[in-house]
PDB file of C-alpha atoms in Angstrom:
ATOM      1  CA  MET A 114      -2.121  97.267 -82.651  1.00  0.00           C
ATOM      2  CA  LYS A 115      -2.028 101.076 -82.564  1.00  0.00           C
ATOM      3  CA  PRO A 116      -0.517 102.739 -79.561  1.00  0.00           C
ATOM      4  CA  ILE A 117      -2.265 105.083 -77.235  1.00  0.00           C
ATOM      5  CA  TRP A 118      -1.356 108.682 -77.975  1.00  0.00           C
ATOM      6  CA  GLY A 119      -2.252 110.359 -74.718  1.00  0.00           C
ATOM      7  CA  ARG A 120       0.310 113.219 -74.774  1.00  0.00           C
ATOM      8  CA  ASP A 121       2.343 115.193 -77.224  1.00  0.00           C
ATOM      9  CA  MET A 122       4.563 112.555 -78.767  1.00  0.00           C
ATOM     10  CA  LEU A 123       8.303 113.023 -78.311  1.00  0.00           C
ATOM     11  CA  LEU A 124       9.174 109.794 -80.110  1.00  0.00           C
ATOM     12  CA  GLU A 125       7.086 107.618 -82.445  1.00  0.00           C
ATOM     13  CA  LEU A 126       7.743 104.320 -84.069  1.00  0.00           C
ATOM     14  CA  LYS A 127       5.381 103.530 -86.934  1.00  0.00           C
ATOM     15  CA  ASP A 128       5.009 100.108 -88.463  1.00  0.00           C
ATOM     16  CA  ILE A 129       8.590  99.015 -87.784  1.00  0.00           C
ATOM     17  CA  ARG A 130       9.749  95.798 -89.241  1.00  0.00           C
ATOM     18  CA  VAL A 131      13.237  94.377 -88.651  1.00  0.00           C
ATOM     19  CA  HIS A 132      14.988  91.327 -90.098  1.00  0.00           C
ATOM     20  CA  TYR A 133      18.089  89.468 -89.089  1.00  0.00           C
ATOM     21  CA  ASN A 134      18.806  87.719 -92.379  1.00  0.00           C
ATOM     22  CA  LYS A 135      15.467  85.862 -93.115  1.00  0.00           C
ATOM     23  CA  VAL A 136      14.192  86.000 -89.568  1.00  0.00           C
ATOM     24  CA  GLU A 137      11.708  88.773 -88.861  1.00  0.00           C
ATOM     25  CA  ALA A 138      12.358  90.096 -85.337  1.00  0.00           C
ATOM     26  CA  LEU A 139       9.789  92.977 -85.331  1.00  0.00           C
ATOM     27  CA  LYS A 140       6.599  92.550 -87.317  1.00  0.00           C
ATOM     28  CA  GLY A 141       5.248  95.983 -87.881  1.00  0.00           C
ATOM     29  CA  ILE A 142       5.202  97.467 -84.368  1.00  0.00           C
ATOM     30  CA  SER A 143       4.124 101.060 -83.535  1.00  0.00           C
ATOM     31  CA  LEU A 144       4.570 102.836 -80.195  1.00  0.00           C
ATOM     32  CA  GLY A 145       4.732 106.324 -78.844  1.00  0.00           C
ATOM     33  CA  LEU A 146       6.682 108.067 -76.093  1.00  0.00           C
ATOM     34  CA  GLY A 147       5.247 111.217 -74.701  1.00  0.00           C
ATOM     35  CA  ASP A 148       7.228 114.042 -73.228  1.00  0.00           C
ATOM     36  CA  GLY A 149       7.972 113.216 -69.546  1.00  0.00           C
ATOM     37  CA  MET A 150       6.805 109.633 -69.779  1.00  0.00           C
ATOM     38  CA  ILE A 151       8.217 106.279 -68.648  1.00  0.00           C
ATOM     39  CA  ILE A 152       7.123 103.381 -70.948  1.00  0.00           C
ATOM     40  CA  THR A 153       8.091  99.872 -70.359  1.00  0.00           C
ATOM     41  CA  LEU A 154       8.465  96.995 -72.835  1.00  0.00           C
ATOM     42  CA  LEU A 155       7.645  93.601 -71.462  1.00  0.00           C
ATOM     43  CA  GLY A 156       8.169  90.172 -73.043  1.00  0.00           C
ATOM     44  CA  ALA A 157      10.125  86.949 -72.973  1.00  0.00           C
ATOM     45  CA  ASN A 158      13.650  86.569 -74.417  1.00  0.00           C
ATOM     46  CA  GLY A 159      13.541  86.938 -78.106  1.00  0.00           C
ATOM     47  CA  ALA A 160      10.365  89.025 -78.170  1.00  0.00           C
ATOM     48  CA  GLY A 161      12.026  92.026 -79.792  1.00  0.00           C
ATOM     49  CA  LYS A 162      12.564  94.350 -76.815  1.00  0.00           C
ATOM     50  CA  THR A 163      16.279  94.979 -77.314  1.00  0.00           C
ATOM     51  CA  THR A 164      15.839  95.178 -81.020  1.00  0.00           C
ATOM     52  CA  THR A 165      13.290  97.918 -80.505  1.00  0.00           C
ATOM     53  CA  LEU A 166      15.771  99.906 -78.433  1.00  0.00           C
ATOM     54  CA  ASN A 167      18.544  99.350 -81.002  1.00  0.00           C
ATOM     55  CA  VAL A 168      16.277 100.603 -83.793  1.00  0.00           C
ATOM     56  CA  ILE A 169      15.514 103.809 -81.833  1.00  0.00           C
ATOM     57  CA  SER A 170      19.192 104.431 -80.983  1.00  0.00           C
ATOM     58  CA  GLY A 171      20.220 103.697 -84.600  1.00  0.00           C
ATOM     59  CA  LEU A 172      22.302 100.571 -83.864  1.00  0.00           C
ATOM     60  CA  LYS A 173      19.960  98.505 -85.961  1.00  0.00           C
ATOM     61  CA  SER A 174      18.274  99.735 -89.221  1.00  0.00           C
ATOM     62  CA  PRO A 175      14.625  98.732 -89.763  1.00  0.00           C
ATOM     63  CA  THR A 176      13.592  96.934 -92.851  1.00  0.00           C
ATOM     64  CA  SER A 177      10.614  99.216 -93.177  1.00  0.00           C
ATOM     65  CA  GLY A 178       8.614 101.680 -91.143  1.00  0.00           C
ATOM     66  CA  GLU A 179       9.300 105.131 -89.758  1.00  0.00           C
ATOM     67  CA  ILE A 180      10.951 106.655 -86.664  1.00  0.00           C
ATOM     68  CA  TRP A 181      10.041 110.254 -85.629  1.00  0.00           C
ATOM     69  CA  TYR A 182      11.739 112.176 -82.995  1.00  0.00           C
ATOM     70  CA  ARG A 183      10.601 115.701 -82.028  1.00  0.00           C
ATOM     71  CA  GLY A 184       8.815 115.884 -85.326  1.00  0.00           C
ATOM     72  CA  GLU A 185      11.871 114.878 -87.376  1.00  0.00           C
ATOM     73  CA  ARG A 186      12.245 111.672 -89.377  1.00  0.00           C
ATOM     74  CA  MET A 187      15.104 109.581 -88.127  1.00  0.00           C
ATOM     75  CA  LYS A 188      15.480 107.009 -90.881  1.00  0.00           C
ATOM     76  CA  TYR A 189      18.841 108.245 -92.204  1.00  0.00           C
ATOM     77  CA  VAL A 190      20.189 109.693 -89.018  1.00  0.00           C
ATOM     78  CA  PRO A 191      23.278 107.710 -87.782  1.00  0.00           C
ATOM     79  CA  ALA A 192      23.583 106.556 -84.137  1.00  0.00           C
ATOM     80  CA  HIS A 193      26.174 109.175 -83.084  1.00  0.00           C
ATOM     81  CA  LYS A 194      23.983 111.984 -84.401  1.00  0.00           C
ATOM     82  CA  ARG A 195      21.004 110.585 -82.457  1.00  0.00           C
ATOM     83  CA  VAL A 196      23.037 110.896 -79.282  1.00  0.00           C
ATOM     84  CA  LYS A 197      23.744 114.525 -80.124  1.00  0.00           C
ATOM     85  CA  LEU A 198      19.985 115.058 -80.720  1.00  0.00           C
ATOM     86  CA  GLY A 199      19.180 113.661 -77.278  1.00  0.00           C
ATOM     87  CA  ILE A 200      18.718 109.923 -77.455  1.00  0.00           C
ATOM     88  CA  ALA A 201      21.012 107.921 -75.228  1.00  0.00           C
ATOM     89  CA  GLN A 202      21.115 104.123 -74.528  1.00  0.00           C
ATOM     90  CA  VAL A 203      22.177 102.174 -71.486  1.00  0.00           C
ATOM     91  CA  PRO A 204      22.848  98.718 -72.830  1.00  0.00           C
ATOM     92  CA  GLU A 205      22.160  95.375 -71.207  1.00  0.00           C
ATOM     93  CA  GLY A 206      25.098  94.142 -69.189  1.00  0.00           C
ATOM     94  CA  ARG A 207      26.267  97.609 -68.328  1.00  0.00           C
ATOM     95  CA  ARG A 208      29.316  97.508 -70.698  1.00  0.00           C
ATOM     96  CA  VAL A 209      31.547 100.049 -68.919  1.00  0.00           C
ATOM     97  CA  PHE A 210      35.063 100.389 -70.092  1.00  0.00           C
ATOM     98  CA  PRO A 211      36.599  98.132 -67.425  1.00  0.00           C
ATOM     99  CA  TYR A 212      40.237  99.347 -67.733  1.00  0.00           C
ATOM    100  CA  MET A 213      39.340 102.988 -67.587  1.00  0.00           C
ATOM    101  CA  THR A 214      38.611 104.859 -64.380  1.00  0.00           C
ATOM    102  CA  VAL A 215      35.063 105.984 -63.388  1.00  0.00           C
ATOM    103  CA  LEU A 216      35.973 109.535 -64.326  1.00  0.00           C
ATOM    104  CA  GLU A 217      37.288 108.505 -67.761  1.00  0.00           C
ATOM    105  CA  ASN A 218      34.066 106.509 -68.367  1.00  0.00           C
ATOM    106  CA  LEU A 219      31.913 109.534 -67.483  1.00  0.00           C
ATOM    107  CA  LYS A 220      33.973 111.748 -69.898  1.00  0.00           C
ATOM    108  CA  MET A 221      33.370 109.205 -72.627  1.00  0.00           C
ATOM    109  CA  GLY A 222      29.636 109.915 -72.242  1.00  0.00           C
ATOM    110  CA  ALA A 223      30.324 113.556 -73.172  1.00  0.00           C
ATOM    111  CA  TYR A 224      32.523 112.848 -76.110  1.00  0.00           C
ATOM    112  CA  LEU A 225      30.348 114.955 -78.459  1.00  0.00           C
ATOM    113  CA  GLN A 226      30.540 117.973 -76.100  1.00  0.00           C
ATOM    114  CA  LYS A 227      33.290 120.243 -77.128  1.00  0.00           C
ATOM    115  CA  ASP A 228      32.839 122.872 -74.370  1.00  0.00           C
ATOM    116  CA  ARG A 229      35.093 121.759 -71.524  1.00  0.00           C
ATOM    117  CA  ARG A 230      33.313 124.030 -69.066  1.00  0.00           C
ATOM    118  CA  GLU A 231      30.048 122.424 -69.874  1.00  0.00           C
ATOM    119  CA  VAL A 232      31.572 118.948 -69.448  1.00  0.00           C
ATOM    120  CA  ASN A 233      32.814 119.987 -65.991  1.00  0.00           C
ATOM    121  CA  ARG A 234      29.398 121.283 -65.063  1.00  0.00           C
ATOM    122  CA  SER A 235      27.880 117.979 -66.119  1.00  0.00           C
ATOM    123  CA  LEU A 236      30.388 116.103 -64.029  1.00  0.00           C
ATOM    124  CA  GLU A 237      29.581 118.235 -60.932  1.00  0.00           C
ATOM    125  CA  GLU A 238      25.875 117.508 -61.483  1.00  0.00           C
ATOM    126  CA  ILE A 239      26.548 113.762 -61.847  1.00  0.00           C
ATOM    127  CA  PHE A 240      28.746 113.664 -58.709  1.00  0.00           C
ATOM    128  CA  SER A 241      26.087 115.545 -56.722  1.00  0.00           C
ATOM    129  CA  ARG A 242      23.433 112.943 -57.812  1.00  0.00           C
ATOM    130  CA  PHE A 243      25.744 109.933 -57.529  1.00  0.00           C
ATOM    131  CA  PRO A 244      28.083 110.581 -54.553  1.00  0.00           C
ATOM    132  CA  ARG A 245      29.274 106.974 -54.722  1.00  0.00           C
ATOM    133  CA  LEU A 246      30.746 107.614 -58.144  1.00  0.00           C
ATOM    134  CA  LYS A 247      32.475 110.727 -56.882  1.00  0.00           C
ATOM    135  CA  GLU A 248      34.097 108.661 -54.181  1.00  0.00           C
ATOM    136  CA  ARG A 249      35.287 106.162 -56.788  1.00  0.00           C
ATOM    137  CA  GLN A 250      36.114 108.476 -59.598  1.00  0.00           C
ATOM    138  CA  LYS A 251      39.800 107.432 -59.712  1.00  0.00           C
ATOM    139  CA  GLN A 252      38.960 103.704 -59.352  1.00  0.00           C
ATOM    140  CA  VAL A 253      39.226 101.398 -62.377  1.00  0.00           C
ATOM    141  CA  SER A 254      35.652 100.617 -63.403  1.00  0.00           C
ATOM    142  CA  GLY A 255      36.139  96.858 -63.762  1.00  0.00           C
ATOM    143  CA  SER A 256      36.835  96.709 -60.002  1.00  0.00           C
ATOM    144  CA  LEU A 257      33.347  98.149 -59.128  1.00  0.00           C
ATOM    145  CA  SER A 258      30.513  96.017 -57.928  1.00  0.00           C
ATOM    146  CA  GLY A 259      27.779  95.117 -60.411  1.00  0.00           C
ATOM    147  CA  GLY A 260      25.420  97.724 -58.914  1.00  0.00           C
ATOM    148  CA  GLU A 261      28.099 100.444 -58.955  1.00  0.00           C
ATOM    149  CA  GLN A 262      28.830  99.562 -62.670  1.00  0.00           C
ATOM    150  CA  GLN A 263      25.195  99.979 -63.451  1.00  0.00           C
ATOM    151  CA  LEU A 264      25.064 103.372 -61.788  1.00  0.00           C
ATOM    152  CA  LEU A 265      28.143 104.312 -63.818  1.00  0.00           C
ATOM    153  CA  ALA A 266      26.559 103.167 -67.060  1.00  0.00           C
ATOM    154  CA  VAL A 267      23.433 105.258 -66.377  1.00  0.00           C
ATOM    155  CA  ALA A 268      25.486 108.260 -65.341  1.00  0.00           C
ATOM    156  CA  ARG A 269      27.667 107.924 -68.405  1.00  0.00           C
ATOM    157  CA  ALA A 270      24.567 108.134 -70.628  1.00  0.00           C
ATOM    158  CA  LEU A 271      23.337 111.157 -68.670  1.00  0.00           C
ATOM    159  CA  MET A 272      26.586 112.947 -69.464  1.00  0.00           C
ATOM    160  CA  SER A 273      25.200 113.346 -73.091  1.00  0.00           C
ATOM    161  CA  LYS A 274      22.248 115.469 -71.752  1.00  0.00           C
ATOM    162  CA  PRO A 275      19.593 113.190 -73.236  1.00  0.00           C
ATOM    163  CA  LYS A 276      15.914 113.965 -73.673  1.00  0.00           C
ATOM    164  CA  VAL A 277      15.253 110.219 -74.176  1.00  0.00           C
ATOM    165  CA  LEU A 278      16.934 107.460 -72.149  1.00  0.00           C
ATOM    166  CA  LEU A 279      16.713 103.858 -73.389  1.00  0.00           C
ATOM    167  CA  MET A 280      17.430 101.376 -70.584  1.00  0.00           C
ATOM    168  CA  ASP A 281      17.950  97.653 -71.255  1.00  0.00           C
ATOM    169  CA  GLU A 282      17.583  95.359 -68.196  1.00  0.00           C
ATOM    170  CA  PRO A 283      19.128  97.778 -65.716  1.00  0.00           C
ATOM    171  CA  THR A 284      18.541  95.494 -62.726  1.00  0.00           C
ATOM    172  CA  LEU A 285      19.649  92.235 -64.294  1.00  0.00           C
ATOM    173  CA  GLY A 286      21.904  90.276 -61.973  1.00  0.00           C
ATOM    174  CA  LEU A 287      21.619  92.762 -59.092  1.00  0.00           C
ATOM    175  CA  ALA A 288      20.805  92.085 -55.521  1.00  0.00           C
ATOM    176  CA  PRO A 289      17.227  93.100 -54.488  1.00  0.00           C
ATOM    177  CA  ILE A 290      18.441  96.123 -52.460  1.00  0.00           C
ATOM    178  CA  MET A 291      20.524  97.424 -55.436  1.00  0.00           C
ATOM    179  CA  ALA A 292      17.652  96.721 -57.831  1.00  0.00           C
ATOM    180  CA  GLN A 293      15.334  98.865 -55.661  1.00  0.00           C
ATOM    181  CA  GLU A 294      17.977 101.646 -55.692  1.00  0.00           C
ATOM    182  CA  ILE A 295      18.017 101.526 -59.470  1.00  0.00           C
ATOM    183  CA  ALA A 296      14.233 101.689 -59.613  1.00  0.00           C
ATOM    184  CA  GLU A 297      14.203 104.752 -57.451  1.00  0.00           C
ATOM    185  CA  MET A 298      17.022 106.293 -59.608  1.00  0.00           C
ATOM    186  CA  ILE A 299      14.946 105.783 -62.772  1.00  0.00           C
ATOM    187  CA  GLN A 300      12.072 107.689 -61.107  1.00  0.00           C
ATOM    188  CA  VAL A 301      14.412 110.611 -60.195  1.00  0.00           C
ATOM    189  CA  ILE A 302      15.807 110.753 -63.690  1.00  0.00           C
ATOM    190  CA  ASN A 303      12.291 110.971 -65.048  1.00  0.00           C
ATOM    191  CA  GLN A 304      11.563 113.816 -62.627  1.00  0.00           C
ATOM    192  CA  MET A 305      14.573 115.570 -64.188  1.00  0.00           C
ATOM    193  CA  GLY A 306      12.429 115.844 -67.396  1.00  0.00           C
ATOM    194  CA  ILE A 307      14.002 112.834 -69.183  1.00  0.00           C
ATOM    195  CA  SER A 308      11.578 110.491 -70.929  1.00  0.00           C
ATOM    196  CA  ILE A 309      12.411 106.771 -70.578  1.00  0.00           C
ATOM    197  CA  ILE A 310      11.913 103.546 -72.410  1.00  0.00           C
ATOM    198  CA  LEU A 311      12.551 100.747 -70.021  1.00  0.00           C
ATOM    199  CA  VAL A 312      13.180  97.026 -70.897  1.00  0.00           C
ATOM    200  CA  GLU A 313      13.125  95.215 -67.547  1.00  0.00           C
ATOM    201  CA  GLN A 314      12.893  91.529 -66.559  1.00  0.00           C
ATOM    202  CA  ASN A 315      11.275  92.573 -63.266  1.00  0.00           C
ATOM    203  CA  ALA A 316       7.873  93.186 -64.691  1.00  0.00           C
ATOM    204  CA  CYS A 317       6.291  94.134 -61.375  1.00  0.00           C
ATOM    205  CA  MET A 318       8.882  96.829 -60.759  1.00  0.00           C
ATOM    206  CA  ALA A 319       8.714  98.129 -64.296  1.00  0.00           C
ATOM    207  CA  LEU A 320       4.846  98.449 -64.296  1.00  0.00           C
ATOM    208  CA  THR A 321       4.961 100.101 -60.831  1.00  0.00           C
ATOM    209  CA  ILE A 322       7.171 102.995 -62.030  1.00  0.00           C
ATOM    210  CA  ALA A 323       6.041 103.251 -65.727  1.00  0.00           C
ATOM    211  CA  HIS A 324       3.163 105.293 -67.091  1.00  0.00           C
ATOM    212  CA  THR A 325       2.450 102.983 -70.090  1.00  0.00           C
ATOM    213  CA  GLY A 326       3.334  99.429 -70.907  1.00  0.00           C
ATOM    214  CA  TYR A 327       3.650  97.357 -74.163  1.00  0.00           C
ATOM    215  CA  VAL A 328       3.802  93.600 -74.154  1.00  0.00           C
ATOM    216  CA  LEU A 329       5.824  92.040 -76.985  1.00  0.00           C
ATOM    217  CA  GLU A 330       5.522  88.512 -78.087  1.00  0.00           C
ATOM    218  CA  ILE A 331       7.512  87.106 -81.050  1.00  0.00           C
ATOM    219  CA  GLY A 332       7.914  90.580 -82.591  1.00  0.00           C
ATOM    220  CA  ASN A 333       4.324  91.696 -82.102  1.00  0.00           C
ATOM    221  CA  ILE A 334       2.719  94.026 -79.656  1.00  0.00           C
ATOM    222  CA  VAL A 335      -0.023  91.993 -78.112  1.00  0.00           C
ATOM    223  CA  LEU A 336      -1.052  94.283 -75.252  1.00  0.00           C
ATOM    224  CA  MET A 337      -0.671  97.955 -74.424  1.00  0.00           C
ATOM    225  CA  GLY A 338      -2.166 100.350 -71.964  1.00  0.00           C
ATOM    226  CA  GLU A 339      -1.644 102.208 -68.775  1.00  0.00           C
ATOM    227  CA  ALA A 340       0.831 100.426 -66.543  1.00  0.00           C
ATOM    228  CA  LYS A 341      -1.583 100.374 -63.551  1.00  0.00           C
ATOM    229  CA  ASN A 342      -4.139  98.508 -65.702  1.00  0.00           C
ATOM    230  CA  LEU A 343      -1.650  96.065 -67.212  1.00  0.00           C
ATOM    231  CA  ILE A 344      -0.440  95.044 -63.757  1.00  0.00           C
ATOM    232  CA  GLU A 345      -4.003  93.838 -63.128  1.00  0.00           C
ATOM    233  CA  ASN A 346      -4.323  92.049 -66.469  1.00  0.00           C
ATOM    234  CA  GLU A 347      -4.767  88.256 -66.194  1.00  0.00           C
ATOM    235  CA  HIS A 348      -2.410  87.441 -69.056  1.00  0.00           C
ATOM    236  CA  VAL A 349       0.296  89.761 -67.694  1.00  0.00           C
ATOM    237  CA  ARG A 350      -0.067  88.462 -64.218  1.00  0.00           C
ATOM    238  CA  LYS A 351       0.198  84.712 -65.325  1.00  0.00           C
ATOM    239  CA  SER A 352       2.934  85.233 -67.944  1.00  0.00           C
ATOM    240  CA  TYR A 353       5.125  87.936 -66.419  1.00  0.00           C
ATOM    241  CA  LEU A 354       4.392  88.397 -62.749  1.00  0.00           C
ATOM    242  CA  GLY A 355       4.644  84.652 -61.859  1.00  0.00           C
ATOM    243  CA  GLU A 356       1.066  84.200 -60.679  1.00  0.00           C
TER     244      GLU A 356
END
């Protein structure tokens, strides 16, 4: 299925196929992320959602197909250079550095930034947006609650000054109140001018805050469209909204 190109495309995946040994995880998918958009990828475990994010960030090489970012082909661009170009990923399970402090984790997010003054400015901005992290900046990250670790993982990614933020299951395992806080944070980040690709097990929340949705099943995109329309789709409601 061809994606809906409604805006100037910041990021495009064209006919992406991915294999793990002989198993084909993505079977020729195409999608587009417009400037200032939030798109969400829905699907069951094993549908190919995380693989899609890893292809974009450079953690997994596609078997075939093309990735374009800001008009440049990304096929041979390694992961660390994609971060420098403005693509950051918040992995599933948070994956903070547990024996490092909050402040040290945040500085790791700016490891490609050589200007110390710019790093300090970024820290000030992060602390103004996430006062809870400022309060805990000297605390070892492994001692934070699950929700606080998720905030830290997102803030660490923002330290790289991304144009595109890839978020993999940001509310997984969190209490409903904290999950709602994360959802609100995603919208605030988008209002900062950052485009977002969101993989989220809470399909209702994801479709509520996203502009466009893609439904993946066994490596194929089977549905796509405006999120407000997908949330009314019978297949989506039965398969992903629990109705």
